[in-house]
XYZ file of N, CA and C in Angstrom:
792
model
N 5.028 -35.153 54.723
C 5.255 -33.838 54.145
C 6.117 -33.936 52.904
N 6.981 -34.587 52.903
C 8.100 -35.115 51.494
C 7.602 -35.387 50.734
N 6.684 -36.873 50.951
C 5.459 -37.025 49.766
C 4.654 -35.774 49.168
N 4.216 -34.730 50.280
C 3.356 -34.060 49.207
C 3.979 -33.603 48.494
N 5.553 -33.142 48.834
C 6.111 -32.034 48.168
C 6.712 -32.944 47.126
N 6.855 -34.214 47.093
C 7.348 -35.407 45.681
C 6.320 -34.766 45.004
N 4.763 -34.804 45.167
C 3.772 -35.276 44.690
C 3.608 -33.710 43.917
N 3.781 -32.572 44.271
C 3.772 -31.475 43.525
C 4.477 -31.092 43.143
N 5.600 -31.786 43.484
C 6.964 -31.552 41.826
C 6.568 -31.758 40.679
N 5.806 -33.369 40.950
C 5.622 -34.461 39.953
C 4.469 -33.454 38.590
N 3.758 -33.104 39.521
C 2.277 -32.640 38.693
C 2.931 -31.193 38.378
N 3.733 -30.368 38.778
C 3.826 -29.165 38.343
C 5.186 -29.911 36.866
N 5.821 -30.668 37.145
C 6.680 -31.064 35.993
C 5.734 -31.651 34.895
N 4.461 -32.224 35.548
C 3.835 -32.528 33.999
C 3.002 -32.075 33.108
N 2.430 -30.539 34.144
C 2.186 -29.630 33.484
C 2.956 -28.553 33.006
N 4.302 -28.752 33.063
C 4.944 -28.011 32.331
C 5.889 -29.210 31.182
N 5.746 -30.067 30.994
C 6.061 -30.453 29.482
C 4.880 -30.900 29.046
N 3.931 -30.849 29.413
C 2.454 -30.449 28.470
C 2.672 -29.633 27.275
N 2.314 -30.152 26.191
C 2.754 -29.106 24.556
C 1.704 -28.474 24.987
N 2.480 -27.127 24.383
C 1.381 -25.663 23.744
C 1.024 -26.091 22.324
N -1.103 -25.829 22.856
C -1.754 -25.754 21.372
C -0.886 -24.954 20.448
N -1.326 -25.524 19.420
C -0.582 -24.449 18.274
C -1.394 -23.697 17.549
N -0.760 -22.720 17.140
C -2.003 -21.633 16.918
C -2.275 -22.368 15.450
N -4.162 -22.087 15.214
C -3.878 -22.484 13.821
C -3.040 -21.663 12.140
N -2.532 -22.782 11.460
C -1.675 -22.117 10.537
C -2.283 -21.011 9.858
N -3.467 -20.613 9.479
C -3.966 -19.828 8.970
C -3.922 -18.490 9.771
N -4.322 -18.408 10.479
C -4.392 -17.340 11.844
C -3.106 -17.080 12.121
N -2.243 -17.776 12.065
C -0.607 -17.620 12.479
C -0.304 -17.134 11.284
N -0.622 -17.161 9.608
C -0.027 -16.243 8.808
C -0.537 -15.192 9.039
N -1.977 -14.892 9.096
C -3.094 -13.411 9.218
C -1.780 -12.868 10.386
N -1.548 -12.956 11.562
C -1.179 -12.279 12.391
C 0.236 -11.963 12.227
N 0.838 -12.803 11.736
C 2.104 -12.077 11.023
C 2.220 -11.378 9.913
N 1.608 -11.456 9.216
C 1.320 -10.254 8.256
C 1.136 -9.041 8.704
N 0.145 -8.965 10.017
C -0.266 -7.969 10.464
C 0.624 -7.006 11.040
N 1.636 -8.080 11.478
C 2.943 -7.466 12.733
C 3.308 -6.817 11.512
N 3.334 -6.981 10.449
C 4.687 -6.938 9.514
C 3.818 -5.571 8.573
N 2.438 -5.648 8.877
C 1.782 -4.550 7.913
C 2.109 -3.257 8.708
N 2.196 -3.419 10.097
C 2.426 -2.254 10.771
C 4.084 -2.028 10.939
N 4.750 -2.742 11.088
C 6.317 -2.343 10.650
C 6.566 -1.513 9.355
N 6.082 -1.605 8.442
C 6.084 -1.307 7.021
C 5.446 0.009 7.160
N 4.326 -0.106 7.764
C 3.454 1.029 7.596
C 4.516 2.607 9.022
N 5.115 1.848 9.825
C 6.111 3.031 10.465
C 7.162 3.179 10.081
N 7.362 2.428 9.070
C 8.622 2.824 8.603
C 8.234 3.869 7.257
N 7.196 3.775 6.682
C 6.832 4.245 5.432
C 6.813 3.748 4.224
N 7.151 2.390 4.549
C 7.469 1.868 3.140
C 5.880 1.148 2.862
N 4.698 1.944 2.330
C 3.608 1.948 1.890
C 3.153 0.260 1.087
N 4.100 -0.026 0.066
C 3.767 -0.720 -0.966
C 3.747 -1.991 -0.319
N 5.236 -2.277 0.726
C 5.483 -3.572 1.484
C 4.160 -3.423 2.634
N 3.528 -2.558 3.096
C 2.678 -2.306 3.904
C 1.654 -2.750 3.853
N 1.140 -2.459 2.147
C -0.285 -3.056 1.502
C 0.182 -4.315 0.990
N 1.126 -5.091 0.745
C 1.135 -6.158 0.595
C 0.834 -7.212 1.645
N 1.478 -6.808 2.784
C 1.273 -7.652 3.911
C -0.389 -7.520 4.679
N -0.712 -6.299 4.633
C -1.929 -6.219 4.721
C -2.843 -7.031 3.738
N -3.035 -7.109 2.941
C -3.451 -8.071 1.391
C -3.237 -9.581 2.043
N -2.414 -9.789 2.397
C -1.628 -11.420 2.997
C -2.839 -11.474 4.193
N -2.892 -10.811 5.107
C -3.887 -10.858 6.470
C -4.741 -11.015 6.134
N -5.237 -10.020 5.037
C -6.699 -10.231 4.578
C -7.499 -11.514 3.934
N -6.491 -11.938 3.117
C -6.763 -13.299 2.415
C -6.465 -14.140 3.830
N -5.751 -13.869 4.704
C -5.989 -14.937 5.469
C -7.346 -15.032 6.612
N -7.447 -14.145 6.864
C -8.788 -13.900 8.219
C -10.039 -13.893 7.029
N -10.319 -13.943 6.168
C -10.666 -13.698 4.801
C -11.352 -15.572 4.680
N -10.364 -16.340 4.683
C -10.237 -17.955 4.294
C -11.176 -18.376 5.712
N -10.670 -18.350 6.854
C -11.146 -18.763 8.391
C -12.319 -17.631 8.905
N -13.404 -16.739 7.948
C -14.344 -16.535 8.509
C -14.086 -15.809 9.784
N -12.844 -15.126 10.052
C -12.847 -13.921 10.842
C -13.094 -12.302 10.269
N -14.298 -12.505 10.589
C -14.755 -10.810 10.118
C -14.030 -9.618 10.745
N -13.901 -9.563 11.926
C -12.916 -8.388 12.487
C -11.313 -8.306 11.991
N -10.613 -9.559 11.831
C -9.491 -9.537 11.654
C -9.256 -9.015 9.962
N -10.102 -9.469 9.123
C -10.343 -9.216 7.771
C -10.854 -7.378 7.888
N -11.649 -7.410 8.564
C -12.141 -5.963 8.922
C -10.507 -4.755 8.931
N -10.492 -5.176 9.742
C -8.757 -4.676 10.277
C -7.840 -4.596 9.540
N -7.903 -5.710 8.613
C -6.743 -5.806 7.644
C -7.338 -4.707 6.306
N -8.460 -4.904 6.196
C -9.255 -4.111 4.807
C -8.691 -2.402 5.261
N -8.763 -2.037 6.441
C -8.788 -0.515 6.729
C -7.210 -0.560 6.785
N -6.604 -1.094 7.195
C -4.586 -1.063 6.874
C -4.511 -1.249 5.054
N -4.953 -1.648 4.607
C -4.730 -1.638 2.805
C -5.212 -0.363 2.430
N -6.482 -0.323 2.628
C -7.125 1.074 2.314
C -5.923 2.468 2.848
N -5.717 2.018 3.842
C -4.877 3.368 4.170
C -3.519 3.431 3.306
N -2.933 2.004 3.266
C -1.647 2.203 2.753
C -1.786 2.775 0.825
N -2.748 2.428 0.324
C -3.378 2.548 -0.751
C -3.792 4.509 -1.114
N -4.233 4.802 0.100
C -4.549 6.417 0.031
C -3.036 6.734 0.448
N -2.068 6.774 0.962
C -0.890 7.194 0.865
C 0.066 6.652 -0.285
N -0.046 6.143 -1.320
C 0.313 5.917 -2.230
C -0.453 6.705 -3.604
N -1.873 7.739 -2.755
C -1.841 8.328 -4.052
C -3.203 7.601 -4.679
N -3.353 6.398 -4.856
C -4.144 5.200 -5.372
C -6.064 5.343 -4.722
N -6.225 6.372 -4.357
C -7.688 6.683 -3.686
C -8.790 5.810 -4.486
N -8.857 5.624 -5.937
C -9.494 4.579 -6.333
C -9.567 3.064 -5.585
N -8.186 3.024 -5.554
C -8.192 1.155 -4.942
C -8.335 1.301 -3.540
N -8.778 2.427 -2.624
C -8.628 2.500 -1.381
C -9.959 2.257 -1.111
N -10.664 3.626 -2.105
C -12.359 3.075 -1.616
C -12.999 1.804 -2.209
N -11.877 1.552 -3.074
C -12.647 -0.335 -3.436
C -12.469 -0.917 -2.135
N -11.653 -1.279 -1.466
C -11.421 -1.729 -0.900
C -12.341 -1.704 0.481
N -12.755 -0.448 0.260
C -13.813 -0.281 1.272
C -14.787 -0.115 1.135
N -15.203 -0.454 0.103
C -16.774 -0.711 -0.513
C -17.597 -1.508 0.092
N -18.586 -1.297 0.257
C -19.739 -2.028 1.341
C -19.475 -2.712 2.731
N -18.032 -2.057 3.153
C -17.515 -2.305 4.564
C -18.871 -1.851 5.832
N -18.933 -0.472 5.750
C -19.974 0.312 6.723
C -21.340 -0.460 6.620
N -21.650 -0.909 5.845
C -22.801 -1.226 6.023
C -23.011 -3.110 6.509
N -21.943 -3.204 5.978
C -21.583 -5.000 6.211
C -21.883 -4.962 8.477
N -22.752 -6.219 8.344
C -23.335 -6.207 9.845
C -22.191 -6.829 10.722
N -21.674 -8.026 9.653
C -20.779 -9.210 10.169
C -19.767 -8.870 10.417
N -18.991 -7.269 9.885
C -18.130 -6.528 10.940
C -18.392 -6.066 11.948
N -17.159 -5.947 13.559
C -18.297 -5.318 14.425
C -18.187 -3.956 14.136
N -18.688 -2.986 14.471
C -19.529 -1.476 14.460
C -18.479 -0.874 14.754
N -17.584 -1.068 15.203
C -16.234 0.183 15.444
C -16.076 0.162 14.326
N -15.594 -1.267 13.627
C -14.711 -1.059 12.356
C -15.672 -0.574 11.250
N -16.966 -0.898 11.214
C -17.781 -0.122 10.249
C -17.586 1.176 10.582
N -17.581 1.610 11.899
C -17.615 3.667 11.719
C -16.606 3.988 10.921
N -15.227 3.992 11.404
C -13.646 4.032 10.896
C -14.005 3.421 9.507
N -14.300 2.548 8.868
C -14.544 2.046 7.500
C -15.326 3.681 6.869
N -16.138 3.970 7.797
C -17.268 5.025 7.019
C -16.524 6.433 6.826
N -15.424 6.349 7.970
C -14.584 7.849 8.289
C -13.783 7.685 7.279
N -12.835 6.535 6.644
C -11.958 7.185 6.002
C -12.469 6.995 4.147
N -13.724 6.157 3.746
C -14.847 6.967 2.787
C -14.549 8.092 2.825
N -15.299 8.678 3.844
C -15.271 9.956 4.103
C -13.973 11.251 3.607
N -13.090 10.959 4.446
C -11.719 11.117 4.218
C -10.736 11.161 2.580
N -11.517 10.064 1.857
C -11.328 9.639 0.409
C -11.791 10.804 0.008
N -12.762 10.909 -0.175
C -13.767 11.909 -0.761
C -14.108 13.259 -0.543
N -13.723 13.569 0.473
C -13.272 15.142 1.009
C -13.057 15.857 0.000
N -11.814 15.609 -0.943
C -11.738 17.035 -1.600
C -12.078 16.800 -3.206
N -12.814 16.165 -3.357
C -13.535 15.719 -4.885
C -15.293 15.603 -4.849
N -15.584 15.111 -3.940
C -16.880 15.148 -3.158
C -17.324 15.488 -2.075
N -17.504 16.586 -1.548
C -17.668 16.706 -0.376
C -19.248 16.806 0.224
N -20.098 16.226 -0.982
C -21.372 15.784 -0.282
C -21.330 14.464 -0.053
N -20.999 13.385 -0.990
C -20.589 12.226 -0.484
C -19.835 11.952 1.068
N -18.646 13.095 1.045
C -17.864 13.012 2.416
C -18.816 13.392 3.517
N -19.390 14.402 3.310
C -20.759 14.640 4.412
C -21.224 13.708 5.012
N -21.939 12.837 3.917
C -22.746 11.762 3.861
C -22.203 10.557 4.929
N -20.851 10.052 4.230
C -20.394 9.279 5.003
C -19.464 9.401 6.285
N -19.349 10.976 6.634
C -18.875 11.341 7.959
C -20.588 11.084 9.235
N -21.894 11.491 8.683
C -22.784 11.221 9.354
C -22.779 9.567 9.665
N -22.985 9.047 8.767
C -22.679 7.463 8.704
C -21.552 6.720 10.009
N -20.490 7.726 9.774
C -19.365 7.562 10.583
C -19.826 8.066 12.198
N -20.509 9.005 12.365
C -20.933 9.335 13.827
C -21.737 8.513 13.709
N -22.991 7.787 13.427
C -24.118 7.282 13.572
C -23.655 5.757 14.205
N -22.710 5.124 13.446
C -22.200 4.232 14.196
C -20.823 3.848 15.005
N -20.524 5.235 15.317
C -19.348 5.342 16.450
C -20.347 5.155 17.807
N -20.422 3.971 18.478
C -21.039 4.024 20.141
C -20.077 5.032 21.304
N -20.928 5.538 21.911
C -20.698 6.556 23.301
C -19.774 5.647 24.020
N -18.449 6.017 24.061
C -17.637 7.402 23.758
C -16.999 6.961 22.836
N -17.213 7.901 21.441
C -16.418 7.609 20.207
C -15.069 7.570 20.082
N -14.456 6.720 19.625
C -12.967 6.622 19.819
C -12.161 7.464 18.778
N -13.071 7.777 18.004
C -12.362 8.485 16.618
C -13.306 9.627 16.785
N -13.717 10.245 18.221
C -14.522 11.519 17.701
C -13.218 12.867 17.386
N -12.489 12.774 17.658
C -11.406 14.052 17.066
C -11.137 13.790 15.905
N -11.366 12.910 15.301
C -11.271 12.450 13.777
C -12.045 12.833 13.176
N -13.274 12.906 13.398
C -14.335 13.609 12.856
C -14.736 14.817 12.979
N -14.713 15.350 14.100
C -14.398 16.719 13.965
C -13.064 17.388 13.683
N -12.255 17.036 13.329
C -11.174 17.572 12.455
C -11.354 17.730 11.308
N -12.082 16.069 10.627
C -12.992 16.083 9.233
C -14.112 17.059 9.138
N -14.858 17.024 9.929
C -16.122 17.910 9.859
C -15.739 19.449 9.505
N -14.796 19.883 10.422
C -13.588 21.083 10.154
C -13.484 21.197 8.804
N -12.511 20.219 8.272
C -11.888 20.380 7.176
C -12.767 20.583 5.826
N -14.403 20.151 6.109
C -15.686 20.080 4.653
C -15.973 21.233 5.237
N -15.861 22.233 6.089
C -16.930 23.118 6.812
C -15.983 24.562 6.680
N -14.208 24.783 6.206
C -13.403 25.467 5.787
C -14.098 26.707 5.246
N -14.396 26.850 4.287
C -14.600 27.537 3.419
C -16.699 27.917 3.447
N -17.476 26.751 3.499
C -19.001 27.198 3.144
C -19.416 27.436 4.878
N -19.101 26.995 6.180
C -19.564 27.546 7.730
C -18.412 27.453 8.024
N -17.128 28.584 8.448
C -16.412 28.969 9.266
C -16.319 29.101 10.654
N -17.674 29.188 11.018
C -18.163 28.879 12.420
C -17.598 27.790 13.107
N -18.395 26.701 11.999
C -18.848 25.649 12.519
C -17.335 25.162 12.009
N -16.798 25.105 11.666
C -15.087 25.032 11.009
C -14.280 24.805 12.627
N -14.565 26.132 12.893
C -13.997 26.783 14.298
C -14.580 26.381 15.362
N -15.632 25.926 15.581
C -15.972 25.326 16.597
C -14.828 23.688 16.763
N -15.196 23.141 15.533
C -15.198 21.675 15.704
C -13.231 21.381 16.272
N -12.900 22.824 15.864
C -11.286 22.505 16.145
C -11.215 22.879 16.958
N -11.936 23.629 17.621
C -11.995 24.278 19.185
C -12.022 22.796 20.136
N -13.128 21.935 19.481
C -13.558 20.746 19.951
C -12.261 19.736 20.498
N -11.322 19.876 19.727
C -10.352 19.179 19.125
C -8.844 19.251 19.708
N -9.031 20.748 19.983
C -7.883 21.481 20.729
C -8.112 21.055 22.218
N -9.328 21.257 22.733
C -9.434 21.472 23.924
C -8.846 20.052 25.051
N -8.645 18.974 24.220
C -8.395 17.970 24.382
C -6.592 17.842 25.133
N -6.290 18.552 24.666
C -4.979 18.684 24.687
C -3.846 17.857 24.761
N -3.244 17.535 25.705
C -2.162 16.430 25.664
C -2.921 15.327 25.400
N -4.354 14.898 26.112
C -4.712 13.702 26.504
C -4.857 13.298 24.613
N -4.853 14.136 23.761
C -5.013 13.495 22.756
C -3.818 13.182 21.468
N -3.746 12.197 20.463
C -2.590 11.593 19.828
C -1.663 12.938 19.136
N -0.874 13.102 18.698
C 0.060 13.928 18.664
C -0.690 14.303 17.066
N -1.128 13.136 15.786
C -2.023 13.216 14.533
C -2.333 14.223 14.610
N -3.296 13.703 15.888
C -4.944 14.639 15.567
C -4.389 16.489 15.853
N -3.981 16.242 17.046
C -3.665 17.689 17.498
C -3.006 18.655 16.073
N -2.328 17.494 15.314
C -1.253 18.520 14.704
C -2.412 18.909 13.306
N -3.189 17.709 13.224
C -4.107 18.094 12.347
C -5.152 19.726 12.761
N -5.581 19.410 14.044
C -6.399 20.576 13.935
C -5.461 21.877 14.095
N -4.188 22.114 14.282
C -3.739 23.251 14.633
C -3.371 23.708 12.462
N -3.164 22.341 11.906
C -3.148 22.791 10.418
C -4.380 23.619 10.255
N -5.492 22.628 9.984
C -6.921 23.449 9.978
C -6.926 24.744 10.418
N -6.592 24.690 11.661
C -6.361 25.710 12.205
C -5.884 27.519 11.617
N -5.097 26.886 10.801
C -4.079 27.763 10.046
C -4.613 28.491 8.646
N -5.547 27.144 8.475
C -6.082 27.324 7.201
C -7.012 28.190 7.063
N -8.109 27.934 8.285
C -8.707 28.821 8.290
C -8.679 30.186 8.637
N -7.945 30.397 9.406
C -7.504 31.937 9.632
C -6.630 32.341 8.184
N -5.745 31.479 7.412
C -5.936 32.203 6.039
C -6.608 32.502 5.191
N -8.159 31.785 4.994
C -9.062 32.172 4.708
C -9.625 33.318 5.190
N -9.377 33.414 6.305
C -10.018 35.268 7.338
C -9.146 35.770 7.079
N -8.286 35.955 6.395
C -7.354 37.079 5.993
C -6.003 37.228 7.136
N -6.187 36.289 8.312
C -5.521 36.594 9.726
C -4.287 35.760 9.277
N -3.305 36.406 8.286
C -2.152 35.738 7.807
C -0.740 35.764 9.376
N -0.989 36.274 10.232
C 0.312 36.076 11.500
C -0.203 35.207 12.209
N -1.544 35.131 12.189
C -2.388 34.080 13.390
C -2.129 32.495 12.813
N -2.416 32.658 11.160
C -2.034 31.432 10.454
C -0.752 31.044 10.332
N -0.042 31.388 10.318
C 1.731 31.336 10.188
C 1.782 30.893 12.334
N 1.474 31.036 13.015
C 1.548 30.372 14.475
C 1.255 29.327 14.646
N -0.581 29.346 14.028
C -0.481 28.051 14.176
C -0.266 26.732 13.095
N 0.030 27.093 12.189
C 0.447 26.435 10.956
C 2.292 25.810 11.588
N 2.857 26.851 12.940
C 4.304 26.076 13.415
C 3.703 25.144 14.494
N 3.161 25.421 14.974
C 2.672 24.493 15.867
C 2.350 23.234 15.580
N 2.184 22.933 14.334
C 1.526 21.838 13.426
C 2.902 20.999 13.171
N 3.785 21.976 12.508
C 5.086 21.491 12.256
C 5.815 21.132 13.498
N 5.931 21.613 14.716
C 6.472 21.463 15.911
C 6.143 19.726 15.658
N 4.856 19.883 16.029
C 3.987 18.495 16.055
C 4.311 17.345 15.522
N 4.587 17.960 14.360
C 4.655 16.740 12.970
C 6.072 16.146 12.476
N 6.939 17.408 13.145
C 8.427 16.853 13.595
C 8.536 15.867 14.666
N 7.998 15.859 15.500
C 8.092 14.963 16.424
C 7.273 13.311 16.354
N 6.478 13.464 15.264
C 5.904 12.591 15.035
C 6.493 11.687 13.669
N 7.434 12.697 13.396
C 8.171 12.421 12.193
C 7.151 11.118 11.343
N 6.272 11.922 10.597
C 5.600 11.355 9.228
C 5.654 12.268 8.116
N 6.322 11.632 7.284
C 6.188 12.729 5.872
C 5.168 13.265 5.429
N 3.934 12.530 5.375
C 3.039 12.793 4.832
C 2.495 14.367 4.891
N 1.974 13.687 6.730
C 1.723 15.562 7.494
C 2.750 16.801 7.443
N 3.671 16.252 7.528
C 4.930 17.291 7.323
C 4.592 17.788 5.781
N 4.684 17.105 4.895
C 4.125 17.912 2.826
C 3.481 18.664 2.904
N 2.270 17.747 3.920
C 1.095 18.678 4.082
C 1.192 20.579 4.711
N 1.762 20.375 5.901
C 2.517 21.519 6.341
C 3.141 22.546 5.577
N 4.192 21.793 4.512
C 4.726 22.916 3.981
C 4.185 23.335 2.800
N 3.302 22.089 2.226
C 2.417 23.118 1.099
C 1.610 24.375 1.266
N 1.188 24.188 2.648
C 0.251 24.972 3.105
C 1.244 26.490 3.318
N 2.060 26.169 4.131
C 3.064 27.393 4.165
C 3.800 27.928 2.933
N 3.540 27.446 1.785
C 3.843 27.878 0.041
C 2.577 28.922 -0.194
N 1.580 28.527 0.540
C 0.306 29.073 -0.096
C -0.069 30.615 1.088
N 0.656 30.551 2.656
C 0.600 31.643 3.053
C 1.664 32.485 2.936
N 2.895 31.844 2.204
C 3.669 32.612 1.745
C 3.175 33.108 0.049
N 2.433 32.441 -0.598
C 1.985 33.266 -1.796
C 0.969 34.270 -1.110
N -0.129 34.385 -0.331
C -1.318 34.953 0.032
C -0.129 36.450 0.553
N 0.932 36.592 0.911
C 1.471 37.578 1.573
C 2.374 38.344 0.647
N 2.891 37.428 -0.071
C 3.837 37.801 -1.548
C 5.623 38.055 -0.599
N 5.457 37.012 0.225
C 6.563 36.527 1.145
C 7.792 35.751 0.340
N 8.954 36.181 -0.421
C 9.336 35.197 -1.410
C 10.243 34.272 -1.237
N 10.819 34.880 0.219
C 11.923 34.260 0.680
C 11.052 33.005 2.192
N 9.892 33.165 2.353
C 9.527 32.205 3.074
C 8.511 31.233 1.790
N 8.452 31.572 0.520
C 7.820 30.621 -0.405
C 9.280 29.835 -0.836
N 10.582 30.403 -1.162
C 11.474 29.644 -0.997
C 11.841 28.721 -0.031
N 11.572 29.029 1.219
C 11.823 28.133 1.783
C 10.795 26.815 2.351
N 9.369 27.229 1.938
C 8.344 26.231 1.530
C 8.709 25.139 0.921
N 8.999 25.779 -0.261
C 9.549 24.527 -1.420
C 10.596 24.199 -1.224
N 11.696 24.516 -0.756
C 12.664 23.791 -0.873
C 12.374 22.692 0.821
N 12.236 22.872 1.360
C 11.686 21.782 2.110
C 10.709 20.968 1.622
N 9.825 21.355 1.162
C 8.858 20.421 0.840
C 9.118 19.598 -1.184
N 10.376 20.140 -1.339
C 11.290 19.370 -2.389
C 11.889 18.194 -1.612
N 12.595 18.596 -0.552
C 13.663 18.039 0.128
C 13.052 16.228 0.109
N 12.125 16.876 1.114
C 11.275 15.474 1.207
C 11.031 14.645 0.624
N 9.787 15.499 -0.637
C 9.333 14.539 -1.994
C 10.700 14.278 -2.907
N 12.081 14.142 -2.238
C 12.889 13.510 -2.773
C 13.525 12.456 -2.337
N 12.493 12.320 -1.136
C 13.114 10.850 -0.275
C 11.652 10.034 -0.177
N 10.366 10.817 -0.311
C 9.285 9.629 -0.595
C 8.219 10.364 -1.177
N 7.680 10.010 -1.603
C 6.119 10.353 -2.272
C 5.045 9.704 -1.803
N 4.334 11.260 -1.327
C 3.234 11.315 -0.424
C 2.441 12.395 -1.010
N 0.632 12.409 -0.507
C 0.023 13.062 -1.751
C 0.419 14.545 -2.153
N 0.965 14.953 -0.893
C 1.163 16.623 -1.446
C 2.625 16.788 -1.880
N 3.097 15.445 -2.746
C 4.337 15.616 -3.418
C 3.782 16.476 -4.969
N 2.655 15.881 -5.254
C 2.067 15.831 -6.498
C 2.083 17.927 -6.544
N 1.820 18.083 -5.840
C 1.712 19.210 -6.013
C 2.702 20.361 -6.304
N 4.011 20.086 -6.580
C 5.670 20.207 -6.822
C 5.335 20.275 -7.846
């Protein structure tokens, strides 16, 4: 009995100073970049974000990993559209969706945020490539509140219906869905009932958005928020809640610039 138990000391001690493979060096920069694209990217600091993303890419890029390159292309692109830079975003994502040798998630999401680019300069193009974007999202779409939030957001103003449906879609989801999306459709939300003239219904859920977007603490959505509340405080001729629009949404675009700084 001693012997066996010599005998499985012996073999468990020599599989444990057995070296660990090492990852290869290439793949070991791609993946630290990556750690480091998403640190950057929660902290907000955009520029260090797309750099490190850029670093991943050239690396999964060199070693013939299409997904990891995939992955890294849609973190640049994004950090690139929050900097304002929508030109270098859809370069970047130029012939992604249709490329085979990515797999098909990352082509849909490649096609959604096209889409997303192009929303408020093209919105037949955005059409175009939001269909693109359902066509190759597989059952059960992981980004379907993404798209119907988008679908929402092209559908505002020319089908109100169909506006209102898709956030209905969106809402109904409720907790089970990311804190983004929700706060996105309760904006929409807002928007469109200022378009119907329903300026108290829009001012509810336009806080609800902000509730949201405080807690999620991102500047971006938050600009977004209070521009919007500049514009139902102009629609009402509200002067002391358009003051306080802007001066929040000063406050901010004085600690970072995000797209609805531009609009100051």
């Amino acid at each position: 009995m001693r012997i066996q138990i010599l005998a499985m000391a012996l073999l468990l001690a020599a599989c444990a100073s057995e070296p660990k493979v090492a990852q290869p060096p290439r793949l070991a920069v791609a993946e630290s970049a990556m750690k480091a694209a998403q640190r950057a990217w929660r902290a907000e600091h955009y520029a260090d974000a797309a750099t490190s993303w850029q670093t991943a890419f050239d690396a999964y890029r060199s070693v013939d990993h299409w997904a990891g390159q995939g992955e890294a292309r849609l973190g640049l692109a994004r950090a690139f559209a929050r900097q304002g830079e929508v030109a270098a975003a859809g370069n970047v994502l130029a012939g992604m969706p249709e490329q085979a040798l990515f797999p098909i998630a990352l082509r849909g999401r490649a096609a959604y945020q096209l889409a997303v680019l192009s929303a408020r300069t093209q919105p037949d193009e955005a059409g175009r490539r939001l269909a693109q974007a359902r066509a190759l999202c597989a059952s059960p779409c992981a980004i379907a509140a993404q798209l119907d939030n988008l679908e929402a957001r092209l559908n505002l103003a020319r089908d109100p219906a169909l506006a209102a449906a898709r956030i209905a879609n969106v809402l109904a989801l409720g907790e089970a869905l990311a804190l983004a999306e929700r706060a996105h459709a309760h904006r929409l939300q807002a928007e469109l009932q200022l378009n119907a003239g329903a300026v108290p219904a829009a001012r509810q859920a336009l806080q609800q958005a902000i509730t949201l977007d405080k807690e999620l603490a991102d500047s971006a959505f938050l600009a977004d928020d209070f521009a919007l509340l500049a514009r139902i405080a102009r629609a009402t001729g509200d002067a002391d809640l358009l003051l306080e629009a802007q001066t929040r949404l000063a406050s901010l675009c004085a600690a970072i610039r995000v797209p609805a700084c531009r609009e100051i």
